[in-house]
Coordinates of C-alpha atoms in Angstrom, one line a residue:
X1366 CA -10.5 -123.8 -121.8
X1367 CA -12.5 -124.3 -125.2
X1368 CA -15.9 -123.0 -123.6
X1369 CA -14.3 -120.0 -122.1
X1370 CA -12.5 -119.2 -125.5
X1371 CA -15.7 -119.7 -127.5
X1372 CA -17.7 -117.3 -125.3
X1373 CA -15.5 -114.5 -124.0
X1374 CA -16.2 -113.3 -120.5
X1375 CA -18.5 -116.4 -119.9
X1376 CA -16.9 -119.0 -117.8
X1377 CA -18.4 -122.6 -117.3
X1378 CA -19.7 -123.1 -113.7
X1379 CA -16.9 -125.4 -113.0
X1380 CA -14.2 -122.8 -113.8
X1381 CA -15.9 -120.2 -111.8
X1382 CA -15.9 -122.7 -109.0
X1383 CA -12.2 -123.4 -109.3
X1384 CA -11.0 -119.8 -109.7
X1385 CA -13.0 -119.0 -106.6
X1386 CA -11.4 -121.8 -104.7
X1387 CA -7.9 -120.3 -105.2
X1388 CA -9.1 -117.6 -102.7
X1389 CA -10.3 -119.9 -100.0
X1390 CA -7.3 -122.5 -100.5
X1391 CA -4.5 -120.7 -102.0
X1392 CA -2.5 -123.2 -104.3
X1393 CA 0.7 -122.2 -102.6
X1394 CA -0.6 -123.8 -99.3
X1395 CA -0.3 -127.2 -100.9
X1396 CA 3.4 -127.1 -100.4
X1397 CA 3.0 -127.1 -96.6
X1398 CA 4.2 -130.0 -94.7
X1399 CA 5.2 -130.4 -91.0
X1400 CA 4.7 -132.9 -88.4
X1401 CA 2.3 -131.8 -85.9
X1402 CA 3.1 -132.0 -82.1
X1403 CA -0.2 -134.5 -82.0
X1404 CA 0.8 -136.5 -84.9
X1405 CA 0.0 -140.1 -84.2
X1406 CA 2.9 -142.1 -83.8
X1407 CA 3.6 -144.1 -87.4
X1408 CA 4.7 -147.3 -85.7
X1409 CA 1.5 -147.4 -83.8
X1410 CA -0.5 -147.0 -87.1
X1411 CA 1.4 -149.9 -88.5
X1412 CA 1.0 -152.0 -85.5
X1413 CA -2.8 -151.2 -85.5
X1414 CA -3.0 -152.6 -89.2
X1415 CA -1.4 -155.8 -88.0
X1416 CA -3.8 -156.8 -85.5
X1417 CA -6.1 -158.6 -87.9
X1418 CA -3.4 -160.0 -90.1
X1419 CA -1.7 -163.6 -90.1
X1420 CA 0.8 -163.3 -87.5
X1421 CA 3.5 -165.4 -88.9
X1422 CA 3.5 -163.5 -92.0
X1423 CA 4.1 -160.0 -90.3
X1424 CA 7.9 -160.6 -90.2
X1425 CA 7.7 -160.9 -94.0
X1426 CA 5.8 -157.6 -94.2
X1427 CA 8.5 -156.0 -92.2
X1428 CA 11.4 -157.5 -94.1
X1429 CA 9.9 -156.2 -97.2
X1430 CA 9.1 -152.6 -95.9
X1431 CA 12.8 -152.5 -94.4
X1432 CA 14.3 -152.9 -97.9
X1433 CA 14.4 -149.1 -98.9
X1434 CA 12.8 -146.0 -97.8
X1435 CA 10.7 -146.5 -101.1
X1436 CA 9.6 -149.9 -100.0
X1437 CA 8.6 -148.5 -96.6
X1438 CA 6.7 -145.6 -98.5
X1439 CA 4.9 -148.2 -100.5
X1440 CA 3.4 -150.1 -97.2
X1441 CA 2.8 -146.8 -95.4
X1442 CA -0.3 -145.6 -97.1
X1443 CA -2.2 -145.6 -93.7
X1444 CA 0.5 -143.1 -92.2
X1445 CA 0.3 -140.7 -95.0
X1446 CA -3.4 -141.0 -95.0
X1447 CA -3.5 -139.7 -91.2
X1448 CA -1.1 -137.0 -92.1
X1449 CA -3.1 -135.8 -95.2
X1450 CA -6.1 -135.3 -92.8
X1451 CA -4.7 -131.8 -91.7
X1452 CA -3.5 -130.9 -95.2
X1453 CA -5.2 -128.1 -97.1
X1454 CA -8.0 -129.2 -99.5
X1455 CA -10.6 -127.4 -102.1
X1456 CA -13.2 -129.7 -101.0
X1457 CA -13.6 -131.1 -104.6
X1458 CA -14.1 -134.9 -104.5
X1459 CA -13.1 -137.8 -107.0
X1460 CA -13.1 -141.5 -106.5
X1461 CA -9.5 -141.9 -105.1
X1462 CA -6.9 -144.8 -105.7
X1463 CA -6.0 -144.1 -102.3
X1464 CA -2.4 -145.4 -102.6
X1465 CA -1.5 -143.8 -105.9
X1466 CA 2.2 -144.2 -105.7
X1467 CA 4.3 -144.6 -108.8
X1468 CA 4.7 -148.5 -108.5
X1469 CA 1.0 -149.0 -108.4
X1470 CA 0.9 -148.1 -112.3
X1471 CA 1.3 -151.0 -114.9
X1472 CA 0.0 -152.7 -118.0
X1473 CA -2.5 -155.3 -118.4
X1474 CA -4.7 -157.0 -120.9
X1475 CA -8.0 -155.3 -121.9
X1476 CA -10.9 -157.6 -122.7
X1477 CA -10.2 -156.9 -126.5
X1478 CA -6.5 -158.2 -125.8
X1479 CA -4.7 -155.0 -126.0
X1480 CA -2.2 -154.3 -123.7
X1481 CA -3.3 -151.1 -121.8
X1482 CA -1.5 -148.8 -119.2
X1483 CA -3.5 -147.9 -116.0
X1484 CA -3.6 -147.9 -112.3
X1485 CA -3.2 -151.4 -111.0
X1486 CA -4.1 -151.4 -107.3
X1487 CA -7.2 -150.2 -105.5
X1488 CA -7.1 -151.9 -102.2
X1489 CA -7.6 -148.5 -100.4
X1490 CA -10.0 -146.8 -103.1
X1491 CA -12.7 -144.3 -101.5
X1492 CA -14.2 -141.1 -102.5
X1493 CA -12.2 -138.2 -101.1
X1494 CA -10.2 -135.2 -101.8
X1495 CA -8.3 -135.4 -105.3
X1496 CA -5.3 -133.8 -103.9
X1497 CA -4.7 -136.7 -101.6
X1498 CA -3.8 -139.0 -104.5
X1499 CA -1.8 -136.4 -106.1
X1500 CA 0.3 -135.5 -103.3
X1501 CA 0.9 -139.3 -102.5
X1502 CA 1.8 -139.5 -106.3
X1503 CA 4.3 -136.9 -106.4
X1504 CA 5.9 -137.8 -103.3
X1505 CA 6.4 -141.3 -104.5
X1506 CA 8.2 -139.9 -107.5
X1507 CA 10.5 -137.9 -105.2
X1508 CA 11.1 -141.1 -102.9
X1509 CA 11.8 -143.3 -105.8
X1510 CA 14.3 -140.8 -107.2
X1511 CA 16.1 -140.6 -104.1
X1512 CA 16.3 -144.5 -103.9
X1513 CA 17.9 -144.4 -107.4
X1514 CA 20.5 -142.0 -106.0
X1515 CA 19.4 -139.1 -108.4
X1516 CA 20.9 -135.6 -107.8
X1517 CA 18.6 -133.0 -106.2
X1518 CA 18.0 -131.4 -109.7
X1519 CA 17.0 -134.5 -111.4
X1520 CA 14.8 -135.4 -108.6
X1521 CA 13.1 -131.9 -108.8
X1522 CA 12.8 -132.1 -112.5
X1523 CA 11.0 -135.5 -112.3
X1524 CA 8.6 -134.1 -109.5
X1525 CA 7.8 -130.9 -111.5
X1526 CA 7.3 -132.8 -114.8
X1527 CA 4.8 -135.2 -113.2
X1528 CA 3.0 -132.4 -111.6
X1529 CA 2.8 -130.4 -114.7
X1530 CA 1.7 -133.5 -116.7
X1531 CA -1.2 -134.0 -114.3
X1532 CA -2.2 -130.4 -114.6
X1533 CA -2.1 -130.2 -118.2
X1534 CA -3.8 -133.6 -118.6
X1535 CA -6.6 -132.5 -116.4
X1536 CA -6.7 -129.3 -118.5
X1537 CA -7.4 -131.4 -121.7
X1538 CA -9.9 -133.5 -119.9
X1539 CA -11.7 -130.4 -119.1
X1540 CA -12.3 -129.8 -122.8
X1541 CA -13.7 -133.3 -123.3
X1542 CA -17.3 -134.6 -122.9
X1543 CA -17.8 -137.3 -120.2
X1544 CA -18.2 -140.0 -123.0
X1545 CA -14.6 -139.0 -124.4
X1546 CA -13.1 -139.1 -121.0
X1547 CA -14.9 -142.5 -120.2
X1548 CA -13.2 -143.9 -123.4
X1549 CA -9.7 -142.4 -122.9
X1550 CA -6.9 -144.8 -122.3
X1551 CA -3.3 -145.4 -123.2
X1552 CA -2.7 -148.6 -125.6
X1553 CA 0.9 -149.6 -124.7
X1554 CA 1.9 -149.8 -128.2
X1555 CA 0.8 -146.4 -129.0
X1556 CA 3.6 -145.2 -126.4
X1557 CA 6.4 -146.7 -128.2
X1558 CA 7.1 -143.7 -130.6
X1559 CA 7.2 -141.4 -127.6
X1560 CA 9.5 -143.8 -125.8
X1561 CA 12.0 -144.0 -128.6
X1562 CA 12.0 -140.0 -129.1
X1563 CA 12.6 -139.4 -125.5
X1564 CA 14.7 -142.3 -124.4
X1565 CA 16.2 -143.8 -127.5
X1566 CA 16.5 -147.0 -129.3
X1567 CA 17.7 -149.1 -126.5
X1568 CA 14.7 -148.1 -124.2
X1569 CA 12.3 -149.0 -127.2
X1570 CA 13.9 -152.5 -127.6
X1571 CA 13.6 -152.9 -123.9
X1572 CA 10.0 -151.8 -123.8
X1573 CA 9.2 -154.2 -126.8
X1574 CA 10.8 -156.9 -124.7
X1575 CA 8.6 -156.2 -121.8
X1576 CA 5.6 -156.2 -124.1
X1577 CA 6.6 -159.6 -125.5
X1578 CA 7.1 -161.1 -122.0
X1579 CA 3.7 -159.6 -120.8
X1580 CA 1.6 -160.9 -123.6
X1581 CA 3.0 -164.5 -122.8
X1582 CA 1.9 -163.8 -118.9
X1583 CA -1.4 -165.5 -118.7
X1584 CA -2.9 -168.5 -116.6
X1585 CA -1.3 -171.1 -118.8
X1586 CA 2.1 -169.6 -117.9
X1587 CA 1.1 -169.3 -114.2
X1588 CA 0.0 -173.0 -114.0
X1589 CA 3.5 -174.0 -115.6
X1590 CA 5.3 -171.9 -113.1
X1591 CA 3.2 -172.5 -109.9
X1592 CA 1.8 -176.2 -110.5
X1593 CA 3.0 -179.6 -110.9
X1594 CA 1.5 -183.3 -111.4
X1595 CA 0.7 -185.2 -108.3
X1596 CA -1.0 -188.7 -108.8
X1597 CA -2.2 -187.7 -112.2
X1598 CA -3.7 -184.5 -111.0
X1599 CA -2.5 -180.8 -111.6
X1600 CA -1.7 -179.4 -108.1
X1601 CA -0.4 -176.1 -106.9
X1602 CA 3.4 -176.2 -105.7
X1603 CA 4.3 -175.9 -102.0
X1604 CA 6.9 -173.1 -101.6
X1605 CA 6.4 -171.9 -97.8
X1606 CA 5.8 -169.3 -96.5
X1607 CA 5.0 -167.6 -99.8
X1608 CA 2.8 -170.3 -101.4
X1609 CA 1.3 -172.8 -99.3
X1610 CA -1.6 -175.2 -100.7
X1611 CA -4.4 -175.6 -98.4
X1612 CA -3.6 -179.4 -97.8
X1613 CA -0.2 -178.3 -96.5
X1614 CA -1.8 -175.6 -94.4
X1615 CA -4.2 -177.5 -92.5
X1616 CA -5.1 -180.9 -91.3
X1617 CA -7.3 -183.0 -93.7
X1618 CA -10.6 -182.5 -91.9
X1619 CA -10.2 -178.7 -91.5
X1620 CA -8.6 -178.4 -94.9
X1621 CA -11.7 -179.9 -96.4
X1622 CA -14.1 -177.6 -94.3
X1623 CA -12.3 -174.5 -95.4
X1624 CA -12.3 -175.6 -99.2
X1625 CA -16.1 -176.3 -98.9
X1626 CA -16.7 -172.8 -97.7
X1627 CA -14.3 -171.4 -100.4
X1628 CA -16.3 -173.1 -103.1
X1629 CA -19.7 -171.9 -101.7
X1630 CA -18.2 -168.4 -101.6
X1631 CA -17.1 -168.9 -105.2
X1632 CA -20.6 -169.7 -106.2
X1633 CA -21.7 -166.2 -104.8
X1634 CA -18.8 -164.7 -106.5
X1635 CA -20.0 -165.9 -109.8
X1636 CA -23.2 -164.0 -109.2
X1637 CA -21.1 -160.5 -109.0
X1638 CA -20.1 -161.3 -112.6
X1639 CA -22.4 -160.1 -115.7
X1640 CA -24.4 -162.8 -117.2
X1641 CA -21.9 -163.3 -120.1
X1642 CA -19.0 -163.5 -117.8
X1643 CA -20.9 -166.3 -115.6
X1644 CA -21.0 -168.4 -118.8
X1645 CA -17.3 -167.9 -119.2
X1646 CA -16.7 -168.9 -115.7
X1647 CA -18.8 -171.8 -115.8
X1648 CA -16.5 -173.4 -118.4
X1649 CA -14.0 -174.3 -115.5
X1650 CA -14.0 -176.3 -112.7
X1651 CA -12.2 -175.9 -109.2
X1652 CA -9.1 -178.0 -108.9
X1653 CA -7.0 -176.6 -106.1
X1654 CA -6.4 -173.7 -103.5
X1655 CA -3.2 -172.2 -101.8
X1656 CA -2.4 -169.3 -99.7
X1657 CA -0.2 -166.9 -101.5
X1658 CA 1.9 -164.2 -100.1
X1659 CA 1.7 -160.9 -102.2
X1660 CA 2.7 -157.2 -102.1
X1661 CA 4.4 -155.2 -99.4
X1662 CA 2.0 -153.2 -97.2
X1663 CA -0.7 -155.9 -97.8
X1664 CA 1.4 -158.8 -96.5
X1665 CA -0.3 -160.4 -93.6
X1666 CA -3.8 -160.1 -95.3
X1667 CA -5.0 -163.5 -96.6
X1668 CA -4.5 -164.0 -100.5
X1669 CA -5.5 -167.4 -101.9
X1670 CA -4.7 -168.5 -105.4
X1671 CA -7.3 -170.8 -106.8
X1672 CA -6.6 -173.2 -110.0
X1673 CA -9.4 -174.1 -112.2
X1674 CA -9.3 -176.4 -115.1
X1675 CA -11.2 -176.1 -118.3
X1676 CA -14.1 -178.8 -118.6
X1677 CA -13.3 -179.6 -122.2
X1678 CA -9.6 -179.1 -122.7
X1679 CA -8.1 -178.9 -119.3
X1680 CA -6.9 -175.6 -120.0
X1681 CA -6.0 -173.7 -116.6
X1682 CA -7.5 -170.6 -115.2
X1683 CA -5.7 -169.1 -112.1
X1684 CA -7.7 -166.7 -110.1
X1685 CA -6.6 -164.6 -106.9
X1686 CA -8.6 -164.0 -103.9
X1687 CA -7.2 -161.1 -102.2
X1688 CA -8.5 -160.0 -98.7
X1689 CA -10.1 -156.6 -98.8
X1690 CA -10.3 -154.9 -95.5
X1691 CA -11.4 -151.3 -94.7
X1692 CA -9.7 -148.6 -96.7
X1693 CA -6.9 -146.7 -94.7
X1694 CA -8.8 -143.8 -95.7
X1695 CA -12.0 -144.4 -94.0
X1696 CA -10.8 -143.7 -90.5
X1697 CA -10.2 -140.1 -91.7
X1698 CA -13.0 -139.8 -94.5
X1699 CA -16.4 -141.0 -94.8
X1700 CA -17.0 -144.6 -94.5
X1701 CA -17.5 -146.9 -97.5
X1702 CA -21.1 -147.2 -98.8
X1703 CA -20.5 -151.0 -99.4
X1704 CA -21.0 -153.4 -97.0
X1705 CA -18.5 -155.8 -98.5
X1706 CA -15.0 -154.2 -98.9
X1707 CA -14.4 -156.5 -101.9
X1708 CA -17.3 -154.8 -103.6
X1709 CA -15.9 -151.3 -102.6
X1710 CA -12.3 -152.2 -104.1
X1711 CA -14.3 -153.7 -107.5
X1712 CA -16.8 -150.8 -107.8
X1713 CA -14.0 -148.3 -107.2
X1714 CA -11.5 -150.0 -109.8
X1715 CA -14.6 -149.9 -112.3
X1716 CA -14.9 -146.3 -112.0
X1717 CA -11.1 -145.5 -112.1
X1718 CA -10.0 -147.8 -114.7
X1719 CA -10.7 -147.3 -118.3
X1720 CA -11.1 -151.1 -118.7
X1721 CA -11.0 -153.9 -116.0
X1722 CA -10.4 -157.6 -115.7
X1723 CA -13.4 -159.5 -117.1
X1724 CA -13.4 -161.8 -114.3
X1725 CA -13.3 -159.1 -111.5
X1726 CA -15.9 -159.7 -108.7
X1727 CA -16.2 -160.4 -105.0
X1728 CA -17.0 -162.5 -102.3
X1729 CA -17.4 -163.1 -98.6
X1730 CA -16.4 -166.2 -96.6
X1731 CA -15.8 -167.5 -93.2
X1732 CA -12.7 -169.0 -91.9
X1733 CA -12.2 -171.8 -89.4
X1734 CA -11.9 -169.1 -86.9
X1735 CA -15.2 -168.2 -87.5
X1736 CA -14.6 -164.5 -88.7
X1737 CA -16.0 -163.6 -91.9
X1738 CA -13.6 -161.8 -94.4
X1739 CA -14.3 -160.0 -97.5
X1740 CA -12.2 -160.7 -100.8
X1741 CA -12.1 -159.3 -104.3
X1742 CA -11.4 -161.7 -107.2
X1743 CA -9.4 -161.3 -110.5
X1744 CA -7.2 -163.3 -112.6
X1745 CA -3.7 -163.8 -111.1
X1746 CA -1.9 -163.0 -114.4
X1747 CA -3.5 -161.5 -117.5
X1748 CA -0.6 -160.0 -119.2
X1749 CA 0.1 -158.0 -116.3
X1750 CA 3.3 -156.3 -116.1
X1751 CA 4.9 -153.1 -114.2
X1752 CA 8.0 -151.0 -114.7
X1753 CA 11.3 -151.8 -113.1
X1754 CA 11.7 -148.6 -111.4
X1755 CA 15.2 -149.9 -110.0
X1756 CA 16.6 -149.9 -113.4
X1757 CA 15.6 -146.3 -114.4
X1758 CA 18.0 -143.6 -115.1
X1759 CA 16.5 -140.1 -114.5
X1760 CA 15.1 -139.5 -117.9
X1761 CA 13.2 -142.9 -117.6
X1762 CA 11.8 -142.0 -114.4
X1763 CA 10.7 -138.5 -115.6
X1764 CA 8.9 -139.9 -118.6
X1765 CA 7.3 -142.7 -116.6
X1766 CA 6.0 -140.2 -114.2
X1767 CA 4.5 -138.1 -116.9
X1768 CA 2.5 -141.2 -118.1
X1769 CA 1.5 -142.1 -114.6
X1770 CA 0.4 -138.6 -114.0
X1771 CA -2.0 -138.6 -117.3
X1772 CA -3.4 -141.9 -116.2
X1773 CA -4.1 -140.4 -112.7
X1774 CA -5.8 -137.3 -114.1
X1775 CA -7.7 -139.3 -116.4
X1776 CA -8.9 -141.6 -113.3
X1777 CA -10.0 -138.2 -111.4
X1778 CA -11.8 -136.6 -114.4
X1779 CA -13.9 -139.8 -114.7
X1780 CA -15.7 -139.2 -111.3
X1781 CA -14.8 -135.5 -110.4
X1782 CA -15.2 -132.1 -112.0
X1783 CA -12.2 -131.5 -114.4
X1784 CA -13.2 -128.2 -115.3
X1785 CA -13.1 -127.1 -111.8
X1786 CA -10.1 -129.0 -110.8
X1787 CA -8.3 -127.6 -114.0
X1788 CA -9.4 -124.1 -113.5
X1789 CA -8.2 -124.3 -109.8
X1790 CA -4.8 -125.4 -110.8
X1791 CA -4.6 -123.0 -113.7
X1792 CA -2.1 -122.6 -116.7
X1793 CA 0.8 -121.6 -114.7
X1794 CA 3.4 -123.6 -112.6
X1795 CA 2.2 -122.4 -109.2
X1796 CA 0.5 -125.5 -108.2
X1797 CA 3.6 -127.8 -109.8
X1798 CA 6.0 -126.0 -107.5
X1799 CA 3.7 -126.3 -104.5
X1800 CA 3.5 -130.0 -105.0
X1801 CA 7.3 -130.0 -105.4
X1802 CA 7.8 -128.6 -102.2
X1803 CA 5.5 -130.8 -100.5
X1804 CA 7.0 -133.9 -102.0
X1805 CA 10.5 -132.8 -100.8
X1806 CA 9.2 -132.3 -97.3
X1807 CA 7.3 -135.4 -97.1
X1808 CA 10.1 -137.7 -98.6
X1809 CA 12.2 -136.2 -95.6
X1810 CA 9.3 -137.2 -93.2
X1811 CA 9.1 -140.4 -95.0
X1812 CA 13.0 -141.2 -94.1
X1813 CA 12.5 -140.5 -90.6
X1814 CA 9.6 -142.8 -90.3
X1815 CA 11.6 -145.4 -92.2
X1816 CA 14.5 -145.1 -89.8
X1817 CA 12.2 -145.4 -86.8
X1818 CA 10.8 -148.3 -88.4
X1819 CA 14.0 -150.2 -89.1
X1820 CA 15.3 -149.5 -85.8
X1821 CA 12.2 -151.0 -84.3
X1822 CA 12.4 -153.8 -86.5
X1823 CA 16.2 -154.6 -85.6
X1824 CA 15.4 -154.2 -81.9
X1825 CA 12.7 -156.9 -82.3
X1826 CA 15.1 -159.2 -83.9
X1827 CA 12.6 -160.6 -86.3
X1828 CA 13.1 -163.1 -89.0
X1829 CA 10.8 -164.2 -91.7
X1830 CA 9.4 -167.8 -90.9
X1831 CA 9.9 -170.8 -93.2
X1832 CA 8.3 -173.3 -91.2
X1833 CA 5.0 -175.2 -91.7
X1834 CA 2.4 -172.3 -91.4
X1835 CA -0.3 -172.3 -88.8
X1836 CA -3.9 -172.2 -89.6
X1837 CA -5.5 -169.2 -91.5

């Protein structure tokens, strides 16, 4: 590190802490994983999550998680959080993503209309040990590589490169000032030369195609895809069970009551925006609302899409209201300091991301069952895109993993002590190898849990419903 080089024999305080922690928590210990005899039944953890979810959507969640061991891993953040409770930790904390698997990174528009690459899922964000995000991330690389049928050598290369990229990025952030770290980001356009150099012209052309597609993915396109005209009005299409307009979900009186409650909650959401963005939001009027199934592990929680139209030009704005429950990390770490879990998600996202959705906010509203639920609010589409992991060859997954690793390190450096974390990991590959050993062992555990899950699903004879949904 520069500070140590400029003043020989004098290490920054964080570097002293980091090196000392190697004694109390040897880096090799991070490679350890074995299921304890007292391990909580993973199926019980998943069933506990489903107690508060929309019952008719649970089979869809099971179907999506049954698609592959990687799909199961995506929905099993609560299982891994419970397992990580007994893993070694330095005690250094950061704002965790909480579900930092490789499919939770992607590109979206910055307020300046640049396509940037960053973490894009924060449902589980909470302060906690930095190692937890890193272990979930490297394991996801291993699981994704297995899902693609890569050889053991290819898988190990991808995981080691991801671990090394995180370590090297944290070392670089340790030499930056807080302001420099805060402004660090990846503009997708800046990645094109690296993609061409490492993966060739075909990969470059595909990336350029993805960028072009992403830049057309906005509220106008969402409206074209998700709405139609009914009696001269723009209405959201009915596509049950995945998209169901409120007037198809409930009888007229109950639908009006719930819509009134959501309208009132949106007025409160407006107050979570900065004054300039309140002015932007005020340019639009509420037009329609529908329930929309999203994600893998989050299926069964409530998610609404709300259509607004511009007061002057009738241009569409589509917002997503996504239910925010207690983080899967809260049962094993300290509870969130926020009373509203939507606020927990938003504030965590703002800490972790270099730049965020201009209409990011939160609200709380009561359903017809009398239960209050927390939501965070964002644009449904705003140049949002993610990599198609299923199309990656081994070199592509390795390159993508390095990019994600840099992004995760930047997220941790914003709220943690990059000097201490970098000093703890060191300049050698001891920590990388330990992470690779953990990733392989935990991927084996994930496969066992996946087999148990699919067997239970088959025994239950579940089939996703496609009939008229019941009340939310």
